[in-house]
């Protein structure tokens, strides 16, 4: 809590002690009337020591952490496809799996914090920002992405963004260095990890899982699919699956 | 009295070496491998003989496996500087389709580079060849003299080298002998980058970090530069932000992950690095004392 606020609260109490009204005190300190009243009430109940605003929330470093056993279960989960037909693990599905495996119930938020701590929570890319750019990336977005997204919208299809990357905090002895990630409509993260760079078989499994929901547009970053004959052959057999590879250095 | 900076001293030394070679030899040539050292060497040669173009041609011993960006850059540079560019490819290598994948890096280097260089030197009768090797690159290069003499068979004898006290160079040679001259011997990789930055010397864009398609081979990141690069079954190259500290044949040159996409960023990276640039060259790890062995056989 900023010291400045506490100083103003003390000043408000002094003004009230001098006989100023709440409105006058509020005007002179710049605090709202309810804050002036709250400071005055705190002083009357607990003296000057109570006027300061207390630290809110949990203190840094006191967050309950997932135990080693739970983390192991999560890592094992991420190294395989989820049992549901989803194209990757969501935090909700990880919670359910953890509850089954260890009997421990944790929140989805705890899982998301754990993913962030492991460097496995990439932020969704804001492609819309490219629309007005006069660069090659901007042209790619306007000429290739926008028409496909419009087409998918009209066909009631789904639109995903995703990519593959080396996990930023991965070290040499980390079991899973490579991460496949997807962001859905509201930025929800679905992910899976690999010990080696994912091969065409893994990508095709991902595409198959995505394609079950009808027409799909997938804007993907981090793989050079042009060099993979397997992926190219699959794409030619699935015209309703639109794979849009993000050009190099566009993001 | 003005004092020179360390780069000005290195520049003066290199220019003196180049002028000495032109004065003392009959048919010199500058080996041009299109890398950053060649770019600096070419820049120094132009300075040494300005306003005329340097009085010797450029020779590129081509292996057919350089990066595409290097070929584009080479042709553009030759056009810009107005020097003759001789390109030599070992015809035996073309005939037998020698390549790093089916024949391995050792045979590829021996046939396409070592033999190719010897053929080109014999073909044009060059008696001195400038090269951009530096002492800090590799230990066998560290002990080689600035003027390195080669027998009529282009062999190097590391135990029979001439002293170069007080930077006095003995250029006398027996019939059939030739000299490999290294004007950048005393430069370091950092000096090269600082000089490139200060003099605005154009270099191949592969030295700057950018997203490029790469695959992992024995811990090295190998760029997929064209369709000739054979992929493992089902392999999909990843796009990673990489740059090259050294450039050779593309299947034999490893990239490094880097964010350095400007010269100041590269210099900053150089200040913190603790490894030699040649750690990315697969050919240097072929066998123990690999570079020295290759040099004795005629490799640059």
CSV table of C-alpha atoms in Angstrom, one decimal, chain B:
chain,number,residue,atom,x,y,z
B,1,UNK,CA,52.1,12.3,-31.4
B,2,UNK,CA,48.7,10.6,-31.9
B,3,UNK,CA,48.1,7.2,-30.4
B,4,UNK,CA,46.2,4.6,-32.4
B,5,UNK,CA,43.3,2.6,-31.1
B,6,UNK,CA,43.7,-1.2,-31.1
B,7,UNK,CA,41.5,-1.5,-34.2
B,8,UNK,CA,43.6,1.1,-36.0
B,9,UNK,CA,46.8,-0.8,-35.1
B,10,UNK,CA,45.3,-4.0,-36.4
B,11,UNK,CA,44.1,-2.3,-39.5
B,12,UNK,CA,47.5,-0.8,-40.2
B,13,UNK,CA,49.2,-4.2,-39.6
B,14,UNK,CA,46.8,-5.9,-42.1
B,15,UNK,CA,47.3,-3.2,-44.7
B,16,UNK,CA,51.1,-3.5,-44.4
B,17,UNK,CA,50.9,-7.3,-44.8
B,18,UNK,CA,48.8,-6.9,-48.0
B,19,UNK,CA,51.1,-4.3,-49.5
B,20,UNK,CA,54.1,-6.5,-48.7
B,21,UNK,CA,52.5,-9.5,-50.5
B,22,UNK,CA,51.7,-7.5,-53.6
B,23,UNK,CA,55.3,-6.1,-53.6
B,24,UNK,CA,57.0,-9.4,-53.1
B,25,UNK,CA,54.9,-11.9,-55.0
B,26,UNK,CA,54.1,-12.3,-58.7
B,27,UNK,CA,50.5,-13.6,-58.8
B,28,UNK,CA,48.6,-13.1,-55.5
B,29,UNK,CA,44.9,-13.9,-55.0
B,30,UNK,CA,42.5,-13.3,-52.2
B,31,UNK,CA,40.4,-16.2,-51.1
B,32,UNK,CA,36.8,-15.1,-50.6
B,33,UNK,CA,34.6,-17.4,-48.5
B,34,UNK,CA,31.8,-14.8,-48.3
B,35,UNK,CA,31.9,-14.8,-44.5
B,36,UNK,CA,32.5,-11.8,-42.1
B,37,UNK,CA,36.3,-12.3,-42.1
B,38,UNK,CA,36.4,-12.2,-45.9
B,39,UNK,CA,34.2,-9.1,-45.8
B,40,UNK,CA,36.7,-7.4,-43.5
B,41,UNK,CA,39.7,-8.6,-45.5
B,42,UNK,CA,38.2,-7.3,-48.7
B,43,UNK,CA,37.4,-4.0,-47.1
B,44,UNK,CA,41.1,-3.7,-45.9
B,45,UNK,CA,42.3,-4.7,-49.4
B,46,UNK,CA,40.3,-1.9,-50.9
B,47,UNK,CA,41.7,0.5,-48.3
B,48,UNK,CA,45.2,-0.7,-48.9
B,49,UNK,CA,45.2,0.0,-52.6
B,50,UNK,CA,42.6,2.9,-52.9
B,51,UNK,CA,41.7,4.6,-55.1
B,52,UNK,CA,42.5,1.7,-57.5
B,53,UNK,CA,40.8,-1.6,-56.9
B,54,UNK,CA,43.1,-4.2,-55.3
B,55,UNK,CA,45.6,-5.7,-57.9
B,56,UNK,CA,44.5,-9.3,-57.4
B,57,UNK,CA,41.3,-11.3,-58.1
B,58,UNK,CA,39.0,-12.9,-55.6
B,59,UNK,CA,38.8,-16.7,-55.5
B,60,UNK,CA,35.8,-18.5,-54.2
B,61,UNK,CA,36.3,-22.3,-53.8
B,62,UNK,CA,32.7,-23.3,-54.0
B,63,UNK,CA,31.4,-26.5,-52.6
B,64,UNK,CA,27.9,-26.1,-54.0
B,65,UNK,CA,26.6,-26.4,-50.4
B,66,UNK,CA,26.8,-22.8,-49.2
B,67,UNK,CA,23.7,-21.0,-48.0
B,68,UNK,CA,21.6,-19.4,-50.7
B,69,UNK,CA,22.0,-16.0,-49.0
B,70,UNK,CA,25.8,-16.4,-49.3
B,71,UNK,CA,25.7,-16.9,-53.1
B,72,UNK,CA,23.4,-13.9,-53.5
B,73,UNK,CA,25.7,-11.8,-51.3
B,74,UNK,CA,28.9,-13.0,-53.1
B,75,UNK,CA,27.6,-12.0,-56.6
B,76,UNK,CA,26.4,-8.7,-55.4
B,77,UNK,CA,29.7,-7.9,-53.7
B,78,UNK,CA,31.7,-8.8,-56.7
B,79,UNK,CA,29.6,-6.5,-58.8
B,80,UNK,CA,29.9,-3.7,-56.3
B,81,UNK,CA,33.7,-3.8,-55.7
B,82,UNK,CA,34.5,-4.2,-59.4
B,83,UNK,CA,37.1,-7.0,-58.8
B,84,UNK,CA,37.4,-10.2,-60.8
B,85,UNK,CA,35.7,-13.1,-59.0
B,86,UNK,CA,37.0,-16.6,-59.9
B,87,UNK,CA,34.7,-19.4,-58.8
B,88,UNK,CA,36.2,-22.9,-58.7
B,89,UNK,CA,34.3,-26.1,-58.1
B,90,UNK,CA,36.2,-29.4,-58.0
B,91,UNK,CA,35.0,-31.1,-61.2
B,92,UNK,CA,35.6,-34.5,-59.7
B,93,UNK,CA,33.2,-33.6,-56.8
B,94,UNK,CA,30.5,-32.6,-59.3
B,95,UNK,CA,31.1,-35.8,-61.3
B,96,UNK,CA,30.8,-38.0,-58.2
B,97,UNK,CA,28.1,-35.8,-56.6
B,98,UNK,CA,30.1,-35.4,-53.4
B,99,UNK,CA,27.9,-34.1,-50.7
B,100,UNK,CA,28.0,-33.9,-46.9
B,101,UNK,CA,25.0,-36.3,-46.4
B,102,UNK,CA,26.0,-39.4,-48.3
B,103,UNK,CA,29.8,-39.0,-48.2
B,104,UNK,CA,30.1,-37.4,-44.7
B,105,UNK,CA,31.7,-34.1,-43.7
B,106,UNK,CA,35.3,-35.4,-43.8
B,107,UNK,CA,35.2,-36.6,-47.5
B,108,UNK,CA,33.1,-33.6,-48.5
B,109,UNK,CA,35.6,-31.1,-47.0
B,110,UNK,CA,38.6,-33.0,-48.4
B,111,UNK,CA,37.3,-33.2,-51.9
B,112,UNK,CA,35.3,-30.0,-52.3
B,113,UNK,CA,37.4,-27.7,-50.2
B,114,UNK,CA,41.0,-28.9,-49.8
B,115,UNK,CA,41.4,-30.5,-53.2
B,116,UNK,CA,39.3,-27.8,-54.8
B,117,UNK,CA,41.6,-25.1,-53.4
B,118,UNK,CA,44.7,-26.9,-54.5
B,119,UNK,CA,43.3,-27.4,-58.0
B,120,UNK,CA,42.4,-23.7,-58.3
B,121,UNK,CA,45.8,-22.5,-57.1
B,122,UNK,CA,47.5,-24.8,-59.6
B,123,UNK,CA,45.1,-23.9,-62.4
B,124,UNK,CA,45.7,-20.1,-62.1
B,125,UNK,CA,49.4,-20.4,-60.9
B,126,UNK,CA,48.8,-18.3,-57.8
B,127,UNK,CA,51.9,-18.0,-55.6
B,128,UNK,CA,50.3,-16.2,-52.7
B,129,UNK,CA,46.8,-16.5,-51.3
B,130,UNK,CA,45.3,-14.3,-48.7
B,131,UNK,CA,43.0,-16.0,-46.2
B,132,UNK,CA,40.8,-14.6,-43.4
B,133,UNK,CA,41.9,-17.1,-40.7
B,134,UNK,CA,42.4,-15.8,-37.2
B,135,UNK,CA,44.5,-17.2,-34.4
B,136,UNK,CA,41.6,-17.1,-31.9
B,137,UNK,CA,39.5,-19.5,-34.0
B,138,UNK,CA,41.2,-22.7,-33.4
B,139,UNK,CA,44.5,-23.9,-31.8
B,140,UNK,CA,46.2,-25.1,-35.0
B,141,UNK,CA,45.5,-21.7,-36.5
B,142,UNK,CA,47.0,-20.0,-33.4
B,143,UNK,CA,50.4,-21.4,-34.1
B,144,UNK,CA,50.5,-20.7,-37.8
B,145,UNK,CA,52.5,-17.7,-39.0
B,146,UNK,CA,51.1,-14.8,-40.9
B,147,UNK,CA,53.1,-15.9,-43.9
B,148,UNK,CA,52.6,-19.6,-44.0
B,149,UNK,CA,54.7,-21.5,-46.6
B,150,UNK,CA,53.4,-24.5,-48.5
B,151,UNK,CA,55.3,-27.0,-50.5
B,152,UNK,CA,54.8,-27.6,-54.1
B,153,UNK,CA,52.2,-30.2,-53.1
B,154,UNK,CA,50.5,-27.5,-50.9
B,155,UNK,CA,51.4,-29.2,-47.7
B,156,UNK,CA,52.0,-27.3,-44.4
B,157,UNK,CA,54.7,-28.4,-42.1
B,158,UNK,CA,53.9,-26.9,-38.7
B,159,UNK,CA,57.4,-27.8,-37.3
B,160,UNK,CA,59.1,-25.8,-40.1
B,161,UNK,CA,57.8,-22.3,-39.8
B,162,UNK,CA,59.8,-19.1,-40.2
B,163,UNK,CA,60.2,-16.6,-37.4
B,164,UNK,CA,58.4,-13.3,-37.8
B,165,UNK,CA,60.3,-11.2,-35.3
B,166,UNK,CA,59.4,-7.5,-35.1
B,167,UNK,CA,56.8,-8.1,-37.8
B,168,UNK,CA,59.4,-8.6,-40.5
B,169,UNK,CA,58.3,-11.1,-43.0
B,170,UNK,CA,60.6,-13.3,-45.1
B,171,UNK,CA,58.8,-13.8,-48.4
B,172,UNK,CA,61.5,-15.7,-50.2
B,173,UNK,CA,60.3,-19.1,-51.5
B,174,UNK,CA,61.6,-22.0,-53.4
B,175,UNK,CA,60.4,-22.9,-56.8
B,176,UNK,CA,56.9,-24.4,-56.7
B,177,UNK,CA,56.3,-23.2,-53.1
B,178,UNK,CA,53.4,-20.9,-52.4
B,179,UNK,CA,52.4,-18.7,-49.4
B,180,UNK,CA,49.2,-18.6,-47.5
B,181,UNK,CA,49.0,-15.1,-46.0
B,182,UNK,CA,46.7,-14.3,-43.0
B,183,UNK,CA,46.4,-10.5,-42.6
B,184,UNK,CA,43.7,-11.0,-39.9
B,185,UNK,CA,45.8,-13.4,-37.8
B,186,UNK,CA,46.0,-11.1,-34.8
B,187,UNK,CA,42.4,-10.1,-34.9
B,188,UNK,CA,39.8,-11.6,-32.6
B,189,UNK,CA,36.2,-12.3,-33.3
B,190,UNK,CA,35.2,-9.3,-31.3
B,191,UNK,CA,37.7,-7.1,-33.2
B,192,UNK,CA,36.1,-8.2,-36.4
B,193,UNK,CA,32.6,-7.3,-35.2
B,194,UNK,CA,33.7,-3.9,-33.8
B,195,UNK,CA,35.4,-3.1,-37.1
B,196,UNK,CA,32.4,-4.2,-39.2
B,197,UNK,CA,30.3,-1.9,-37.0
B,198,UNK,CA,32.6,1.1,-37.1
B,199,UNK,CA,33.3,0.8,-40.9
B,200,UNK,CA,29.7,-0.2,-41.8
B,201,UNK,CA,30.9,-3.2,-43.7
B,202,UNK,CA,28.1,-5.1,-45.4
B,203,UNK,CA,27.8,-8.8,-44.3
B,204,UNK,CA,25.6,-11.7,-45.1
B,205,UNK,CA,22.2,-11.3,-43.3
B,206,UNK,CA,22.6,-14.8,-41.8
B,207,UNK,CA,24.8,-13.3,-39.1
B,208,UNK,CA,21.8,-11.4,-37.7
B,209,UNK,CA,19.3,-13.2,-35.6
B,210,UNK,CA,16.0,-14.0,-37.4
B,211,UNK,CA,13.4,-16.8,-37.3
B,212,UNK,CA,14.7,-19.6,-39.5
B,213,UNK,CA,13.6,-23.2,-40.1
B,214,UNK,CA,16.0,-25.5,-38.2
B,215,UNK,CA,16.4,-29.1,-37.2
B,216,UNK,CA,18.5,-30.6,-34.4
B,217,UNK,CA,21.4,-32.8,-35.4
B,218,UNK,CA,23.7,-34.1,-32.6
B,219,UNK,CA,23.0,-31.1,-30.5
B,220,UNK,CA,23.6,-28.6,-33.3
B,221,UNK,CA,20.8,-26.5,-34.9
B,222,UNK,CA,21.1,-27.0,-38.7
B,223,UNK,CA,19.1,-24.6,-40.9
B,224,UNK,CA,16.9,-26.1,-43.6
B,225,UNK,CA,18.1,-23.9,-46.4
B,226,UNK,CA,16.7,-25.8,-49.4
B,227,UNK,CA,15.0,-29.0,-50.4
B,228,UNK,CA,18.3,-30.9,-50.7
B,229,UNK,CA,18.5,-31.1,-46.9
B,230,UNK,CA,17.2,-34.7,-46.1
B,231,UNK,CA,14.8,-34.7,-43.1
B,232,UNK,CA,14.2,-37.7,-40.8
B,233,UNK,CA,10.9,-39.5,-41.5
B,234,UNK,CA,8.1,-37.4,-40.2
B,235,UNK,CA,10.5,-34.6,-39.1
B,236,UNK,CA,9.0,-31.0,-39.2
B,237,UNK,CA,11.6,-28.2,-38.9
B,238,UNK,CA,10.9,-25.7,-36.2
B,239,UNK,CA,11.1,-21.9,-36.7
B,240,UNK,CA,13.6,-20.6,-34.1
B,241,UNK,CA,15.3,-17.3,-33.7
B,242,UNK,CA,18.9,-18.1,-34.6
B,243,UNK,CA,21.9,-16.6,-36.1
B,244,UNK,CA,25.3,-17.9,-37.3
B,245,UNK,CA,28.6,-17.0,-35.7
B,246,UNK,CA,30.4,-18.6,-38.6
B,247,UNK,CA,29.3,-19.6,-42.1
B,248,UNK,CA,30.4,-22.6,-44.0
B,249,UNK,CA,28.5,-25.3,-45.9
B,250,UNK,CA,25.0,-25.2,-44.6
B,251,UNK,CA,24.5,-28.8,-43.5
B,252,UNK,CA,27.8,-28.6,-41.6
B,253,UNK,CA,27.3,-25.2,-39.9
B,254,UNK,CA,25.4,-25.0,-36.6
B,255,UNK,CA,23.3,-21.9,-35.7
B,256,UNK,CA,23.0,-20.5,-32.2
B,257,UNK,CA,19.8,-19.3,-30.6
B,258,UNK,CA,20.1,-15.6,-30.3
B,259,UNK,CA,18.2,-12.3,-30.1
B,260,UNK,CA,21.0,-10.3,-31.6
B,261,UNK,CA,19.6,-8.8,-34.7
B,262,UNK,CA,21.7,-5.6,-34.8
B,263,UNK,CA,25.5,-5.1,-34.8
B,264,UNK,CA,25.6,-3.6,-31.3
B,265,UNK,CA,23.6,-6.6,-30.0
B,266,UNK,CA,26.0,-9.0,-31.6
B,267,UNK,CA,29.0,-7.2,-30.1
B,268,UNK,CA,27.2,-7.3,-26.7
B,269,UNK,CA,26.8,-11.1,-27.2
B,270,UNK,CA,30.4,-11.4,-28.2
B,271,UNK,CA,31.5,-9.8,-24.9
B,272,UNK,CA,29.7,-12.4,-22.9
B,273,UNK,CA,30.5,-15.5,-24.9
B,274,UNK,CA,33.0,-18.1,-23.7
B,275,UNK,CA,33.1,-20.4,-26.7
B,276,UNK,CA,34.9,-20.2,-30.0
B,277,UNK,CA,32.8,-19.5,-33.1
B,278,UNK,CA,34.1,-22.7,-34.7
B,279,UNK,CA,32.2,-24.8,-32.2
B,280,UNK,CA,29.4,-24.6,-34.7
B,281,UNK,CA,31.5,-26.2,-37.5
B,282,UNK,CA,30.9,-29.9,-37.7
B,283,UNK,CA,34.1,-30.4,-39.7
B,284,UNK,CA,36.2,-29.3,-36.7
B,285,UNK,CA,34.9,-32.2,-34.7
B,286,UNK,CA,35.6,-35.0,-37.3
B,287,UNK,CA,38.6,-36.4,-35.4
B,288,UNK,CA,41.3,-35.4,-32.8
B,289,UNK,CA,43.6,-32.6,-34.2
B,290,UNK,CA,41.2,-32.5,-37.1
B,291,UNK,CA,42.0,-28.9,-38.2
B,292,UNK,CA,45.8,-29.4,-38.0
B,293,UNK,CA,45.6,-32.6,-40.0
B,294,UNK,CA,43.4,-30.9,-42.7
B,295,UNK,CA,45.8,-27.9,-42.8
B,296,UNK,CA,48.8,-30.2,-43.3
B,297,UNK,CA,47.0,-31.7,-46.3
B,298,UNK,CA,46.3,-28.3,-47.8
B,299,UNK,CA,43.1,-27.1,-46.2
B,300,UNK,CA,43.0,-23.4,-45.6
